[in-house]
Amino acid sequence: MAEENKNEFFDEAPEEFKEKSEDADWYVIHTYSGHENKVKINIEKMVKNRGYIDEIYKVEVPKEKYISETGGVRKEKERKTFPGYVFIKMVITDTTWYLVRNTRGVTGFVGPGSKPVPLTADEVKSFGVTEKQHSNLEVAPGDQIEIIGGAFKNESGVVESVDPSKGVVKAVVSFFGRDTSVELDFSDIEVI
């Protein structure tokens, strides 16, 4: 998943809040189609302005990369993995439920009768909304890699450059006899 629209203010939060986030669960919010990013921004502003950073920790709109070919030109693009849904890591209280539920563009929480149901750890992992661990992967330019996730799954390539701060590598992958440079998350690759 692309992590370009990270929640900067969540990353700047004091350590005590990051530790408290262990008590929070991931939930899914249903939104009007096409309003996912607006909902994300509105919730983040509300959290920052009203001081709910110790109860609402992360808001994600999962995305995936794919190759689009138009007129013989191949481009790497990004699309929402789950259109109409936003993932949120929070502690449910009457106040946070009300604030999120009444955010413009939100139609409700996923669950019976709008009652939020937390995602299981396996669901969180399979939906790709977990915080990624970048430091565990040792990769260097010239390494052979196998792509295990994203639009290029089951392909292999050669690493061109590594950006540990973003948790991404640039790699050359061969498509239809042509070498293409792509950016991949650490979580989507394995070193061969």
PDB file of C-alpha atoms in Angstrom:
ATOM      1  CA  MET A   1       0.000   0.000   0.000  1.00  0.00           C
ATOM      2  CA  ALA A   2       1.126   3.518  -0.615  1.00  0.00           C
ATOM      3  CA  GLU A   3       1.860   5.531   2.460  1.00  0.00           C
ATOM      4  CA  GLU A   4       2.187   8.942   0.837  1.00  0.00           C
ATOM      5  CA  ASN A   5      -0.682  10.549   2.772  1.00  0.00           C
ATOM      6  CA  LYS A   6       0.550   9.621   6.191  1.00  0.00           C
ATOM      7  CA  ASN A   7      -1.039  11.153   9.250  1.00  0.00           C
ATOM      8  CA  GLU A   8       1.721  13.624  10.104  1.00  0.00           C
ATOM      9  CA  PHE A   9       0.109  14.873  13.306  1.00  0.00           C
ATOM     10  CA  PHE A  10      -0.319  11.310  14.564  1.00  0.00           C
ATOM     11  CA  ASP A  11       3.398  10.704  13.943  1.00  0.00           C
ATOM     12  CA  GLU A  12       4.229  13.841  15.954  1.00  0.00           C
ATOM     13  CA  ALA A  13       2.189  12.674  18.936  1.00  0.00           C
ATOM     14  CA  PRO A  14       3.952  12.231  22.281  1.00  0.00           C
ATOM     15  CA  GLU A  15       5.177   8.710  23.071  1.00  0.00           C
ATOM     16  CA  GLU A  16       2.558   8.288  25.820  1.00  0.00           C
ATOM     17  CA  PHE A  17      -0.220   8.531  23.205  1.00  0.00           C
ATOM     18  CA  LYS A  18       1.537   6.060  20.899  1.00  0.00           C
ATOM     19  CA  GLU A  19       1.724   3.613  23.809  1.00  0.00           C
ATOM     20  CA  LYS A  20      -1.985   4.113  24.578  1.00  0.00           C
ATOM     21  CA  SER A  21      -2.798   3.294  20.956  1.00  0.00           C
ATOM     22  CA  GLU A  22      -2.140  -0.366  21.799  1.00  0.00           C
ATOM     23  CA  ASP A  23      -5.575  -0.357  23.508  1.00  0.00           C
ATOM     24  CA  ALA A  24      -7.306   0.906  20.366  1.00  0.00           C
ATOM     25  CA  ASP A  25      -8.929  -1.277  17.710  1.00  0.00           C
ATOM     26  CA  TRP A  26      -9.325  -0.887  13.967  1.00  0.00           C
ATOM     27  CA  TYR A  27     -12.841  -0.177  12.694  1.00  0.00           C
ATOM     28  CA  VAL A  28     -14.298   0.320   9.224  1.00  0.00           C
ATOM     29  CA  ILE A  29     -16.356   3.381   8.310  1.00  0.00           C
ATOM     30  CA  HIS A  30     -18.688   3.376   5.324  1.00  0.00           C
ATOM     31  CA  THR A  31     -18.583   6.598   3.272  1.00  0.00           C
ATOM     32  CA  TYR A  32     -20.188   8.049   0.194  1.00  0.00           C
ATOM     33  CA  SER A  33     -18.322   6.757  -2.848  1.00  0.00           C
ATOM     34  CA  GLY A  34     -15.551   9.146  -3.816  1.00  0.00           C
ATOM     35  CA  HIS A  35     -15.506  10.877  -0.408  1.00  0.00           C
ATOM     36  CA  GLU A  36     -12.952   8.597   1.280  1.00  0.00           C
ATOM     37  CA  ASN A  37     -10.064  11.100   1.227  1.00  0.00           C
ATOM     38  CA  LYS A  38     -12.337  13.980   2.301  1.00  0.00           C
ATOM     39  CA  VAL A  39     -13.589  11.912   5.244  1.00  0.00           C
ATOM     40  CA  LYS A  40      -9.996  11.076   6.208  1.00  0.00           C
ATOM     41  CA  ILE A  41      -9.007  14.756   6.124  1.00  0.00           C
ATOM     42  CA  ASN A  42     -12.134  15.852   8.040  1.00  0.00           C
ATOM     43  CA  ILE A  43     -11.561  13.288  10.798  1.00  0.00           C
ATOM     44  CA  GLU A  44      -7.883  14.248  11.078  1.00  0.00           C
ATOM     45  CA  LYS A  45      -8.800  17.946  11.369  1.00  0.00           C
ATOM     46  CA  MET A  46     -11.437  17.147  13.985  1.00  0.00           C
ATOM     47  CA  VAL A  47      -8.950  15.093  16.000  1.00  0.00           C
ATOM     48  CA  LYS A  48      -6.349  17.833  15.850  1.00  0.00           C
ATOM     49  CA  ASN A  49      -8.723  20.712  16.579  1.00  0.00           C
ATOM     50  CA  ARG A  50     -10.728  19.033  19.347  1.00  0.00           C
ATOM     51  CA  GLY A  51      -7.838  17.204  20.973  1.00  0.00           C
ATOM     52  CA  TYR A  52      -8.925  13.584  20.486  1.00  0.00           C
ATOM     53  CA  ILE A  53      -5.448  12.377  19.554  1.00  0.00           C
ATOM     54  CA  ASP A  54      -5.436  10.117  22.614  1.00  0.00           C
ATOM     55  CA  GLU A  55      -8.597   8.310  21.429  1.00  0.00           C
ATOM     56  CA  ILE A  56      -8.351   8.376  17.614  1.00  0.00           C
ATOM     57  CA  TYR A  57      -4.919   7.284  16.431  1.00  0.00           C
ATOM     58  CA  LYS A  58      -4.900   6.588  12.722  1.00  0.00           C
ATOM     59  CA  VAL A  59      -7.152   7.092   9.707  1.00  0.00           C
ATOM     60  CA  GLU A  60      -6.336   5.135   6.534  1.00  0.00           C
ATOM     61  CA  VAL A  61      -7.667   4.880   2.993  1.00  0.00           C
ATOM     62  CA  PRO A  62      -5.842   1.760   1.714  1.00  0.00           C
ATOM     63  CA  LYS A  63      -4.529   2.071  -1.832  1.00  0.00           C
ATOM     64  CA  GLU A  64      -2.805  -0.221  -4.282  1.00  0.00           C
ATOM     65  CA  LYS A  65      -0.584   0.413  -7.267  1.00  0.00           C
ATOM     66  CA  TYR A  66      -1.385  -0.955 -10.704  1.00  0.00           C
ATOM     67  CA  ILE A  67      -0.171  -0.628 -14.295  1.00  0.00           C
ATOM     68  CA  SER A  68      -2.378   1.207 -16.777  1.00  0.00           C
ATOM     69  CA  GLU A  69      -1.698   1.013 -20.487  1.00  0.00           C
ATOM     70  CA  THR A  70      -3.197   3.687 -22.719  1.00  0.00           C
ATOM     71  CA  GLY A  71      -2.144   4.146 -26.324  1.00  0.00           C
ATOM     72  CA  GLY A  72       0.864   1.873 -25.812  1.00  0.00           C
ATOM     73  CA  VAL A  73       2.122   3.923 -22.868  1.00  0.00           C
ATOM     74  CA  ARG A  74       2.405   2.099 -19.559  1.00  0.00           C
ATOM     75  CA  LYS A  75       1.929   4.118 -16.383  1.00  0.00           C
ATOM     76  CA  GLU A  76       1.954   3.145 -12.760  1.00  0.00           C
ATOM     77  CA  LYS A  77      -1.195   4.442 -11.067  1.00  0.00           C
ATOM     78  CA  GLU A  78      -2.859   4.144  -7.696  1.00  0.00           C
ATOM     79  CA  ARG A  79      -6.431   3.251  -6.792  1.00  0.00           C
ATOM     80  CA  LYS A  80      -8.412   2.753  -3.597  1.00  0.00           C
ATOM     81  CA  THR A  81      -8.383  -0.872  -2.490  1.00  0.00           C
ATOM     82  CA  PHE A  82     -11.809  -0.583  -0.812  1.00  0.00           C
ATOM     83  CA  PRO A  83     -13.857   2.198  -2.452  1.00  0.00           C
ATOM     84  CA  GLY A  84     -16.463   3.593  -0.084  1.00  0.00           C
ATOM     85  CA  TYR A  85     -14.604   2.576   3.091  1.00  0.00           C
ATOM     86  CA  VAL A  86     -12.157   4.215   5.491  1.00  0.00           C
ATOM     87  CA  PHE A  87     -10.246   2.372   8.233  1.00  0.00           C
ATOM     88  CA  ILE A  88      -9.790   4.027  11.612  1.00  0.00           C
ATOM     89  CA  LYS A  89      -7.813   2.992  14.676  1.00  0.00           C
ATOM     90  CA  MET A  90      -9.579   4.340  17.730  1.00  0.00           C
ATOM     91  CA  VAL A  91     -10.951   3.767  21.197  1.00  0.00           C
ATOM     92  CA  ILE A  92     -14.759   3.709  20.974  1.00  0.00           C
ATOM     93  CA  THR A  93     -16.503   5.978  23.446  1.00  0.00           C
ATOM     94  CA  ASP A  94     -19.895   7.633  23.101  1.00  0.00           C
ATOM     95  CA  THR A  95     -18.142  10.886  22.145  1.00  0.00           C
ATOM     96  CA  THR A  96     -15.721   9.457  19.559  1.00  0.00           C
ATOM     97  CA  TRP A  97     -18.471   7.302  18.031  1.00  0.00           C
ATOM     98  CA  TYR A  98     -20.722  10.357  17.708  1.00  0.00           C
ATOM     99  CA  LEU A  99     -18.000  12.589  16.248  1.00  0.00           C
ATOM    100  CA  VAL A 100     -16.870  10.047  13.649  1.00  0.00           C
ATOM    101  CA  ARG A 101     -20.419   8.980  12.787  1.00  0.00           C
ATOM    102  CA  ASN A 102     -21.439  12.607  12.207  1.00  0.00           C
ATOM    103  CA  THR A 103     -18.435  13.556  10.078  1.00  0.00           C
ATOM    104  CA  ARG A 104     -19.527  14.853   6.671  1.00  0.00           C
ATOM    105  CA  GLY A 105     -19.467  12.003   4.131  1.00  0.00           C
ATOM    106  CA  VAL A 106     -19.703   9.180   6.707  1.00  0.00           C
ATOM    107  CA  THR A 107     -22.786   6.972   6.401  1.00  0.00           C
ATOM    108  CA  GLY A 108     -21.956   4.778   9.398  1.00  0.00           C
ATOM    109  CA  PHE A 109     -19.699   2.183  10.933  1.00  0.00           C
ATOM    110  CA  VAL A 110     -19.576  -1.307   9.495  1.00  0.00           C
ATOM    111  CA  GLY A 111     -21.418  -3.591  11.890  1.00  0.00           C
ATOM    112  CA  PRO A 112     -24.946  -4.600  12.860  1.00  0.00           C
ATOM    113  CA  GLY A 113     -27.193  -1.572  13.252  1.00  0.00           C
ATOM    114  CA  SER A 114     -24.280   0.879  12.930  1.00  0.00           C
ATOM    115  CA  LYS A 115     -22.746  -0.649  16.054  1.00  0.00           C
ATOM    116  CA  PRO A 116     -18.989  -0.648  15.389  1.00  0.00           C
ATOM    117  CA  VAL A 117     -17.380  -4.083  15.272  1.00  0.00           C
ATOM    118  CA  PRO A 118     -13.576  -4.114  15.614  1.00  0.00           C
ATOM    119  CA  LEU A 119     -11.512  -5.933  13.014  1.00  0.00           C
ATOM    120  CA  THR A 120      -9.600  -9.016  14.084  1.00  0.00           C
ATOM    121  CA  ALA A 121      -5.801  -9.009  13.854  1.00  0.00           C
ATOM    122  CA  ASP A 122      -5.989 -11.290  10.808  1.00  0.00           C
ATOM    123  CA  GLU A 123      -8.461  -8.967   9.076  1.00  0.00           C
ATOM    124  CA  VAL A 124      -6.287  -5.935   9.793  1.00  0.00           C
ATOM    125  CA  LYS A 125      -3.277  -7.697   8.306  1.00  0.00           C
ATOM    126  CA  SER A 126      -5.147  -8.969   5.236  1.00  0.00           C
ATOM    127  CA  PHE A 127      -6.626  -5.509   4.540  1.00  0.00           C
ATOM    128  CA  GLY A 128      -3.148  -3.975   4.662  1.00  0.00           C
ATOM    129  CA  VAL A 129      -3.844  -1.261   7.222  1.00  0.00           C
ATOM    130  CA  THR A 130      -1.290  -2.227   9.856  1.00  0.00           C
ATOM    131  CA  GLU A 131       1.620  -0.027  10.736  1.00  0.00           C
ATOM    132  CA  LYS A 132       4.462  -1.310   8.639  1.00  0.00           C
ATOM    133  CA  GLN A 133       7.742  -2.351  10.200  1.00  0.00           C
ATOM    134  CA  HIS A 134      10.425  -0.933   7.923  1.00  0.00           C
ATOM    135  CA  SER A 135      13.555  -1.602   9.968  1.00  0.00           C
ATOM    136  CA  ASN A 136      13.450  -5.419   9.801  1.00  0.00           C
ATOM    137  CA  LEU A 137      14.252  -5.699   6.078  1.00  0.00           C
ATOM    138  CA  GLU A 138      17.877  -5.656   5.005  1.00  0.00           C
ATOM    139  CA  VAL A 139      18.000  -4.762   1.329  1.00  0.00           C
ATOM    140  CA  ALA A 140      20.610  -2.995  -0.792  1.00  0.00           C
ATOM    141  CA  PRO A 141      20.933  -1.833  -4.406  1.00  0.00           C
ATOM    142  CA  GLY A 142      21.653  -4.802  -6.675  1.00  0.00           C
ATOM    143  CA  ASP A 143      19.716  -7.312  -4.526  1.00  0.00           C
ATOM    144  CA  GLN A 144      17.341  -9.712  -6.270  1.00  0.00           C
ATOM    145  CA  ILE A 145      13.814  -9.469  -4.865  1.00  0.00           C
ATOM    146  CA  GLU A 146      10.541 -11.369  -5.128  1.00  0.00           C
ATOM    147  CA  ILE A 147       7.406  -9.207  -5.029  1.00  0.00           C
ATOM    148  CA  ILE A 148       4.874 -10.729  -2.611  1.00  0.00           C
ATOM    149  CA  GLY A 149       2.153  -8.048  -2.609  1.00  0.00           C
ATOM    150  CA  GLY A 150       0.598  -5.218  -4.560  1.00  0.00           C
ATOM    151  CA  ALA A 151       0.113  -4.830  -8.293  1.00  0.00           C
ATOM    152  CA  PHE A 152       3.365  -6.601  -9.153  1.00  0.00           C
ATOM    153  CA  LYS A 153       2.778  -9.697  -6.993  1.00  0.00           C
ATOM    154  CA  ASN A 154       4.654 -12.857  -8.105  1.00  0.00           C
ATOM    155  CA  GLU A 155       7.157 -10.856 -10.192  1.00  0.00           C
ATOM    156  CA  SER A 156      10.852 -10.541  -9.466  1.00  0.00           C
ATOM    157  CA  GLY A 157      13.234  -7.659  -9.909  1.00  0.00           C
ATOM    158  CA  VAL A 158      16.510  -5.983  -9.022  1.00  0.00           C
ATOM    159  CA  VAL A 159      16.756  -3.194  -6.442  1.00  0.00           C
ATOM    160  CA  GLU A 160      17.969   0.161  -7.829  1.00  0.00           C
ATOM    161  CA  SER A 161      17.736   2.267  -4.659  1.00  0.00           C
ATOM    162  CA  VAL A 162      16.485   2.051  -1.068  1.00  0.00           C
ATOM    163  CA  ASP A 163      14.737   4.723   1.032  1.00  0.00           C
ATOM    164  CA  PRO A 164      14.562   3.355   4.602  1.00  0.00           C
ATOM    165  CA  SER A 165      12.822   6.474   5.960  1.00  0.00           C
ATOM    166  CA  LYS A 166       9.814   5.857   3.687  1.00  0.00           C
ATOM    167  CA  GLY A 167      10.154   2.068   3.748  1.00  0.00           C
ATOM    168  CA  VAL A 168      10.325   1.786  -0.039  1.00  0.00           C
ATOM    169  CA  VAL A 169      12.684   0.529  -2.726  1.00  0.00           C
ATOM    170  CA  LYS A 170      12.937   1.362  -6.408  1.00  0.00           C
ATOM    171  CA  ALA A 171      13.372  -1.778  -8.440  1.00  0.00           C
ATOM    172  CA  VAL A 172      13.582  -2.779 -12.084  1.00  0.00           C
ATOM    173  CA  VAL A 173      10.873  -5.284 -13.031  1.00  0.00           C
ATOM    174  CA  SER A 174      10.537  -6.843 -16.483  1.00  0.00           C
ATOM    175  CA  PHE A 175       7.097  -6.597 -18.153  1.00  0.00           C
ATOM    176  CA  PHE A 176       6.487  -7.908 -21.653  1.00  0.00           C
ATOM    177  CA  GLY A 177      10.205  -7.847 -22.405  1.00  0.00           C
ATOM    178  CA  ARG A 178      10.688  -4.276 -21.140  1.00  0.00           C
ATOM    179  CA  ASP A 179      12.416  -3.210 -17.959  1.00  0.00           C
ATOM    180  CA  THR A 180      10.241  -0.898 -15.860  1.00  0.00           C
ATOM    181  CA  SER A 181      11.313   1.016 -12.756  1.00  0.00           C
ATOM    182  CA  VAL A 182       8.744   0.740  -9.945  1.00  0.00           C
ATOM    183  CA  GLU A 183       8.507   1.841  -6.311  1.00  0.00           C
ATOM    184  CA  LEU A 184       7.606  -0.894  -3.822  1.00  0.00           C
ATOM    185  CA  ASP A 185       6.915  -0.947  -0.087  1.00  0.00           C
ATOM    186  CA  PHE A 186       9.223  -3.038   2.093  1.00  0.00           C
ATOM    187  CA  SER A 187       6.169  -5.076   3.109  1.00  0.00           C
ATOM    188  CA  ASP A 188       5.578  -6.082  -0.524  1.00  0.00           C
ATOM    189  CA  ILE A 189       9.014  -7.619  -1.165  1.00  0.00           C
ATOM    190  CA  GLU A 190      11.321 -10.406  -0.050  1.00  0.00           C
ATOM    191  CA  VAL A 191      15.032 -10.565  -0.745  1.00  0.00           C
ATOM    192  CA  ILE A 192      15.953 -13.714  -2.695  1.00  0.00           C
TER     193      ILE A 192
END
